[in-house]
Every structure is written in C-alpha cells, then in structure tokens.
mmCIF file of N, CA, C and O in Angstrom:
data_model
loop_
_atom_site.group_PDB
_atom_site.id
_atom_site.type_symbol
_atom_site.label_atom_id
_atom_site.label_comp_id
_atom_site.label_asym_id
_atom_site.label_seq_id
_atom_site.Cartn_x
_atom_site.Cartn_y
_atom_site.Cartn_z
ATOM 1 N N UNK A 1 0.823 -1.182 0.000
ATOM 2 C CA UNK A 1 0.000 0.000 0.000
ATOM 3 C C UNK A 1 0.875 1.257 0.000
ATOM 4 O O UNK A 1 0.655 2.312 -0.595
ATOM 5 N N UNK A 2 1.659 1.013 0.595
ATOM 6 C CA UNK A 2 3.009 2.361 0.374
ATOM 7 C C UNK A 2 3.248 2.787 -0.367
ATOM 8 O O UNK A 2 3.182 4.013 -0.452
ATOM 9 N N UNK A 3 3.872 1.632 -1.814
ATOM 10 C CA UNK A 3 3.894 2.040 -3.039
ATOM 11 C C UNK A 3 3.176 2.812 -4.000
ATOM 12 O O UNK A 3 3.745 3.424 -4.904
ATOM 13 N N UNK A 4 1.420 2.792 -3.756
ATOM 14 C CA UNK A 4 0.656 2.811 -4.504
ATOM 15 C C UNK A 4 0.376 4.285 -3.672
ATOM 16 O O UNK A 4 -0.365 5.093 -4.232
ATOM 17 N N UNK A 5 1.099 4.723 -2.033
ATOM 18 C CA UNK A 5 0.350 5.946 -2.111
ATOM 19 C C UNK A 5 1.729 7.117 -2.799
ATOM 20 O O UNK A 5 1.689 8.274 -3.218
ATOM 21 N N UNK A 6 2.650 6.283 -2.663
ATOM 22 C CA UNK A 6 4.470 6.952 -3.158
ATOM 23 C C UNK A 6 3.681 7.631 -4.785
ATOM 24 O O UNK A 6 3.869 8.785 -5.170
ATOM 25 N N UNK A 7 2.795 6.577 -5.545
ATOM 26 C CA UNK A 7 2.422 6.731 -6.687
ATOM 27 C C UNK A 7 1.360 7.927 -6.831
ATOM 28 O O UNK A 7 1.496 9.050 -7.316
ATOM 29 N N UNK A 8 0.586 7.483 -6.416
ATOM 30 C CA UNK A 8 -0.302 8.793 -6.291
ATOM 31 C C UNK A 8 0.179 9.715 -6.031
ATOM 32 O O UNK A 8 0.128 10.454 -7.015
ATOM 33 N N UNK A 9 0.874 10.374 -4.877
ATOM 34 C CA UNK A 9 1.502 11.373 -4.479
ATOM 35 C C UNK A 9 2.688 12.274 -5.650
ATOM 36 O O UNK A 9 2.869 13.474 -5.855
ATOM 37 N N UNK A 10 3.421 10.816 -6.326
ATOM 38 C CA UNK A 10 4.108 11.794 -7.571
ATOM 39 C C UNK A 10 3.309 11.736 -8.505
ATOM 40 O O UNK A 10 3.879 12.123 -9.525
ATOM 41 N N UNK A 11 1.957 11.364 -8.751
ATOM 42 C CA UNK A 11 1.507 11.250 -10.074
ATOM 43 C C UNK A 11 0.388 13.047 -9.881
ATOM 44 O O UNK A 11 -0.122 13.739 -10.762
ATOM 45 N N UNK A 12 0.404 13.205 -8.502
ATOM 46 C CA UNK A 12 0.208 14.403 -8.303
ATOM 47 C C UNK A 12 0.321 15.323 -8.276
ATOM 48 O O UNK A 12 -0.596 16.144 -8.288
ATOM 49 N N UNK A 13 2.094 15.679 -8.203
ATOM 50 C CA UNK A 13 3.026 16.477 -8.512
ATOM 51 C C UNK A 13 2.961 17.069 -10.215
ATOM 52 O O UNK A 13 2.990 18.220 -10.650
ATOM 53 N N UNK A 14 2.879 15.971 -10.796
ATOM 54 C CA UNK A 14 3.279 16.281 -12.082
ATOM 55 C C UNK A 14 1.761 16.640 -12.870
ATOM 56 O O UNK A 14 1.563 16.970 -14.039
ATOM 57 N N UNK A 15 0.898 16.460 -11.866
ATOM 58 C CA UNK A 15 -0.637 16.534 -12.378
ATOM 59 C C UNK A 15 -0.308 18.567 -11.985
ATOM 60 O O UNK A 15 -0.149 19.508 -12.763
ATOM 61 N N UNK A 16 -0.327 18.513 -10.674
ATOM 62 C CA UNK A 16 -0.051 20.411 -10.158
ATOM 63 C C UNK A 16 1.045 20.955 -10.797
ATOM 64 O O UNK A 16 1.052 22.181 -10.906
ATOM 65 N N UNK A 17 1.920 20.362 -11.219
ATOM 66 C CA UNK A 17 2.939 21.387 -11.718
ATOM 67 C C UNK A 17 2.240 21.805 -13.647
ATOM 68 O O UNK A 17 2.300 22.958 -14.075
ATOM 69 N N UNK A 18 1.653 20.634 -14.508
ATOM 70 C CA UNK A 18 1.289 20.827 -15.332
ATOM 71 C C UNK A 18 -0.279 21.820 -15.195
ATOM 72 O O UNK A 18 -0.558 22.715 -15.994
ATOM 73 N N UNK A 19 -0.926 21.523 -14.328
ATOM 74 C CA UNK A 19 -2.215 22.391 -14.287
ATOM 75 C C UNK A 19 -1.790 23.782 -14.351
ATOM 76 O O UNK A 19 -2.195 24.627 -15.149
ATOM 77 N N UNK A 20 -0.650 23.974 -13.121
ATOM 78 C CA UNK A 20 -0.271 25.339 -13.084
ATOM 79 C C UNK A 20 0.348 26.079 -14.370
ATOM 80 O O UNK A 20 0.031 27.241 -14.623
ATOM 81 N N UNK A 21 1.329 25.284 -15.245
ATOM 82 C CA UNK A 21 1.813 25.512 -16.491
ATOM 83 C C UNK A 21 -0.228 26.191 -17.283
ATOM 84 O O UNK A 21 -0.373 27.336 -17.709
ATOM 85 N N UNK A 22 -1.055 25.457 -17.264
ATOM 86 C CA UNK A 22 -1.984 25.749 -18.190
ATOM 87 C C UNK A 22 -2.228 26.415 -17.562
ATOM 88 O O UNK A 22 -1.865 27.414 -18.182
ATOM 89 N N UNK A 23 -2.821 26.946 -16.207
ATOM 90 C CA UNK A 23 -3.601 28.498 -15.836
ATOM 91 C C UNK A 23 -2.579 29.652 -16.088
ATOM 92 O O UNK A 23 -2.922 30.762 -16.495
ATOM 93 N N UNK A 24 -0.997 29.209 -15.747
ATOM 94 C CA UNK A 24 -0.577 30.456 -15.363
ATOM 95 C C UNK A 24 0.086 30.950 -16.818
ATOM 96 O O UNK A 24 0.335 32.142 -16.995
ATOM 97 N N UNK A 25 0.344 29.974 -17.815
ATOM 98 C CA UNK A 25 1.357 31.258 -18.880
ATOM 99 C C UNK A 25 0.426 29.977 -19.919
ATOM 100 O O UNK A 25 1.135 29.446 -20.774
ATOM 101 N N UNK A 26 -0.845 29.569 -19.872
ATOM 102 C CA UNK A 26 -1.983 29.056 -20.739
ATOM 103 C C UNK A 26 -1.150 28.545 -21.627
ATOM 104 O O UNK A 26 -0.885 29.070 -22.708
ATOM 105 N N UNK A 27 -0.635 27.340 -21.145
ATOM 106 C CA UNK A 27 0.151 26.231 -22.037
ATOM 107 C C UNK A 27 -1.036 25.135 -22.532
ATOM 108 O O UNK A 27 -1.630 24.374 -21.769
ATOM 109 N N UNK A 28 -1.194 25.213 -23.663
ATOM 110 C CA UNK A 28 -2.642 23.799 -23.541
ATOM 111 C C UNK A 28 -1.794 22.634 -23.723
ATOM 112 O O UNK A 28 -2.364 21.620 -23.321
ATOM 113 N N UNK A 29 -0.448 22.388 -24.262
ATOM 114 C CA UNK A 29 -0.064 21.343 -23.910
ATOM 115 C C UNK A 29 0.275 20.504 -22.386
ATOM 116 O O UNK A 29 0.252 19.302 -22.119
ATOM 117 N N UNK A 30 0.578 21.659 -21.586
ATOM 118 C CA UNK A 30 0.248 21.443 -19.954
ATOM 119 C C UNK A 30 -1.187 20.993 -19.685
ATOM 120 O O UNK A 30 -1.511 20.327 -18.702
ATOM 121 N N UNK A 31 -2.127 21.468 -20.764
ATOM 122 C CA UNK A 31 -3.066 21.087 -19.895
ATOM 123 C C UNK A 31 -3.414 19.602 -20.387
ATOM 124 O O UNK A 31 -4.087 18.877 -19.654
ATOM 125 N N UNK A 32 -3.000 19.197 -21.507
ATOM 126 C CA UNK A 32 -3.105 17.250 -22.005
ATOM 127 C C UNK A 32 -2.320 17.292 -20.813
ATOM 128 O O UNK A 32 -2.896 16.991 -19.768
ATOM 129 N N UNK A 33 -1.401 17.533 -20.783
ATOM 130 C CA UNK A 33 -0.854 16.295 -19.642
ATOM 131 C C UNK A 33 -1.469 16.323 -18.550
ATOM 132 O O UNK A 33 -1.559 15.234 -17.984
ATOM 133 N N UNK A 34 -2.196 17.709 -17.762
ATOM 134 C CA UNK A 34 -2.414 17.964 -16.543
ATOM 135 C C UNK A 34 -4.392 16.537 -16.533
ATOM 136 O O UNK A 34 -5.009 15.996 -15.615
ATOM 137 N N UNK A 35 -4.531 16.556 -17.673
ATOM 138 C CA UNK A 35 -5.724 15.476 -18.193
ATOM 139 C C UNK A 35 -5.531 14.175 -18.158
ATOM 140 O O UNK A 35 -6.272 13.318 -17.678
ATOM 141 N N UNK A 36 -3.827 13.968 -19.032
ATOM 142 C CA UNK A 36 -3.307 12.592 -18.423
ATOM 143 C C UNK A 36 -3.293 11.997 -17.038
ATOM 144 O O UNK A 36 -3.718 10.908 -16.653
ATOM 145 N N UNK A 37 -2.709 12.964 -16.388
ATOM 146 C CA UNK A 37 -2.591 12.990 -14.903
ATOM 147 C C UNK A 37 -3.950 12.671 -13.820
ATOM 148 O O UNK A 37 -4.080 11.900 -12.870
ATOM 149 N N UNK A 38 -4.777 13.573 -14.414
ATOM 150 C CA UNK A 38 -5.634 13.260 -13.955
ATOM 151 C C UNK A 38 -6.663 12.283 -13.876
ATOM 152 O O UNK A 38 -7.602 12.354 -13.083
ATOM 153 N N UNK A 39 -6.445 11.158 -14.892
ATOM 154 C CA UNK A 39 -6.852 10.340 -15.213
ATOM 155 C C UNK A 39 -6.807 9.019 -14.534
ATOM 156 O O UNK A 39 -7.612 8.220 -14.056
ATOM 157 N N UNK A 40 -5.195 9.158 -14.737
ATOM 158 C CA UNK A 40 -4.152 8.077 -13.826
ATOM 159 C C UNK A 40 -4.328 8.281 -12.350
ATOM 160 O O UNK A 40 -4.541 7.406 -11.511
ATOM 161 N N UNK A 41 -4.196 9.677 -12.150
ATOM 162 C CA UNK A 41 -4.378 9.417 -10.499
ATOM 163 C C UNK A 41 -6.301 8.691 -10.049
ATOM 164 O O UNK A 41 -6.620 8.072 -9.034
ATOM 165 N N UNK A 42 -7.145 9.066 -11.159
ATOM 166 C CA UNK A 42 -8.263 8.318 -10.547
ATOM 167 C C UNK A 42 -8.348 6.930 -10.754
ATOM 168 O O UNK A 42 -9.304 6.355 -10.233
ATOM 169 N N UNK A 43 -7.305 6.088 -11.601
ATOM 170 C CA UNK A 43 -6.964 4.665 -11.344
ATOM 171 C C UNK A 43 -6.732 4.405 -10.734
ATOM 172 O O UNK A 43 -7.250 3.461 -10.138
ATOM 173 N N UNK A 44 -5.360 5.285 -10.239
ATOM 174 C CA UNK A 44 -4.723 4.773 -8.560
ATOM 175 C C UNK A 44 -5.724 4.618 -7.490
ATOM 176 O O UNK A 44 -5.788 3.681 -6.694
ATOM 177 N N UNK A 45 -6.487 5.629 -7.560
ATOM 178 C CA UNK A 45 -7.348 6.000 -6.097
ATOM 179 C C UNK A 45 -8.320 5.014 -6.333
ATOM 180 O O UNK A 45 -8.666 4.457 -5.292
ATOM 181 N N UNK A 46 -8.809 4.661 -7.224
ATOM 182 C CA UNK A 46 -9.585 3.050 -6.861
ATOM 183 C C UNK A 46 -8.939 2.045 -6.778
ATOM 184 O O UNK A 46 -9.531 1.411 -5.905
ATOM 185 N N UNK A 47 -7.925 1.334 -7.175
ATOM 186 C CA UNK A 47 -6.664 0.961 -6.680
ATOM 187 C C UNK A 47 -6.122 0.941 -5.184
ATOM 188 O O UNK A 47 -5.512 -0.021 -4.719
ATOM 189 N N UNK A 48 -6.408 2.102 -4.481
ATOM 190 C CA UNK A 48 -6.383 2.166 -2.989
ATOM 191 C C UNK A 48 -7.272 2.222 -2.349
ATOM 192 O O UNK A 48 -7.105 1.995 -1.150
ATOM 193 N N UNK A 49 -8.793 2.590 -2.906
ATOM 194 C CA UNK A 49 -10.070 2.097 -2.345
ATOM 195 C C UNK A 49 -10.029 0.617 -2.240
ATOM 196 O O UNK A 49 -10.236 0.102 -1.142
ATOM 197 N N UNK A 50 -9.782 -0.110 -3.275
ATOM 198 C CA UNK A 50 -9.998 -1.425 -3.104
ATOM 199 C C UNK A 50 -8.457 -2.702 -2.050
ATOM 200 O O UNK A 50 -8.288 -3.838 -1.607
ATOM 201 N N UNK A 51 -7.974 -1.749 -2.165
ATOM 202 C CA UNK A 51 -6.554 -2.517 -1.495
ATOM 203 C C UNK A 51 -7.399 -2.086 0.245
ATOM 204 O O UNK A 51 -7.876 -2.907 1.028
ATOM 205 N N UNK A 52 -7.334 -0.429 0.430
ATOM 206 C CA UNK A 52 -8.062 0.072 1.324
ATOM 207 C C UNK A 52 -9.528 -0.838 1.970
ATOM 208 O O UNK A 52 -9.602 -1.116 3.167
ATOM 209 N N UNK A 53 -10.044 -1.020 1.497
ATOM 210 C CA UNK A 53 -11.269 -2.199 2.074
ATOM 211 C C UNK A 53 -10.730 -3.274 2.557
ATOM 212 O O UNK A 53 -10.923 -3.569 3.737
ATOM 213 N N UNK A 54 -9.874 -4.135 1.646
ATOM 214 C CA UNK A 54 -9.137 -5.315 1.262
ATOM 215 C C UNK A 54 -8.329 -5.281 3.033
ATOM 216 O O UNK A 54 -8.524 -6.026 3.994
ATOM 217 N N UNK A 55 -7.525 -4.237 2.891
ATOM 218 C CA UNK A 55 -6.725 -4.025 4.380
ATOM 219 C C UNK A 55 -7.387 -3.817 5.798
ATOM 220 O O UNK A 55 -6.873 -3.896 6.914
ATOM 221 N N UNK A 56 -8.866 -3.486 5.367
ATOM 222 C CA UNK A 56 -9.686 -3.104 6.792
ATOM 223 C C UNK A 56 -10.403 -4.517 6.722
ATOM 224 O O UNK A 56 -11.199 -4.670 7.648
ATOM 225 N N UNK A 57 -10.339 -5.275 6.097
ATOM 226 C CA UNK A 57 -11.546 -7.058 6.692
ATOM 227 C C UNK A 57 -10.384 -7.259 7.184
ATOM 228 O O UNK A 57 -10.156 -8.283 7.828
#
C-alpha cells in the first residue's frame, strides 16, 4: 500500500505542476498532460479504495 500511495503522491506532482503551467502562462499542452494525470491518479485512487477495504476485513 506504500507504493501505490508513493504513486499517487508523484503522479500528483506532475498533475499540479502541469495544471499550473496551463492556468498560469496558458500552455494547452500542460493542460493534455495535466488530463493525463488526472486520469491516472483516478486509477490509482480506486486501486487504494480497493486494497483500502481489502486491508480493513
């Protein structure tokens, strides 16, 4: 479960540093990625919902 929150946590980084690229100097290629990112991190997070249940029975 460590791994998967190590993951989320940098897949987050690179999700905020690209969002910020698109609001602040309106990169739209920041913003595909900041879309990629965001995508992936909602895999992970069901990924740790279900490990998360899995670890509380």
């Amino acid at each position: 479960m460590k791994e998967l929150v190590e993951k989320i946590n940098a897949e987050f980084e690179v999700f905020a540093a690209n969002a910020a690229a698109q609001v602040e100097k309106n990169n739209k290629a920041a913003g595909t990625r900041a879309r990629k990112s965001a995508l992936e991190i909602s895999k992970l997070m069901k990924a740790f919902r279900k490990v998360s249940v899995e670890a509380a029975k």
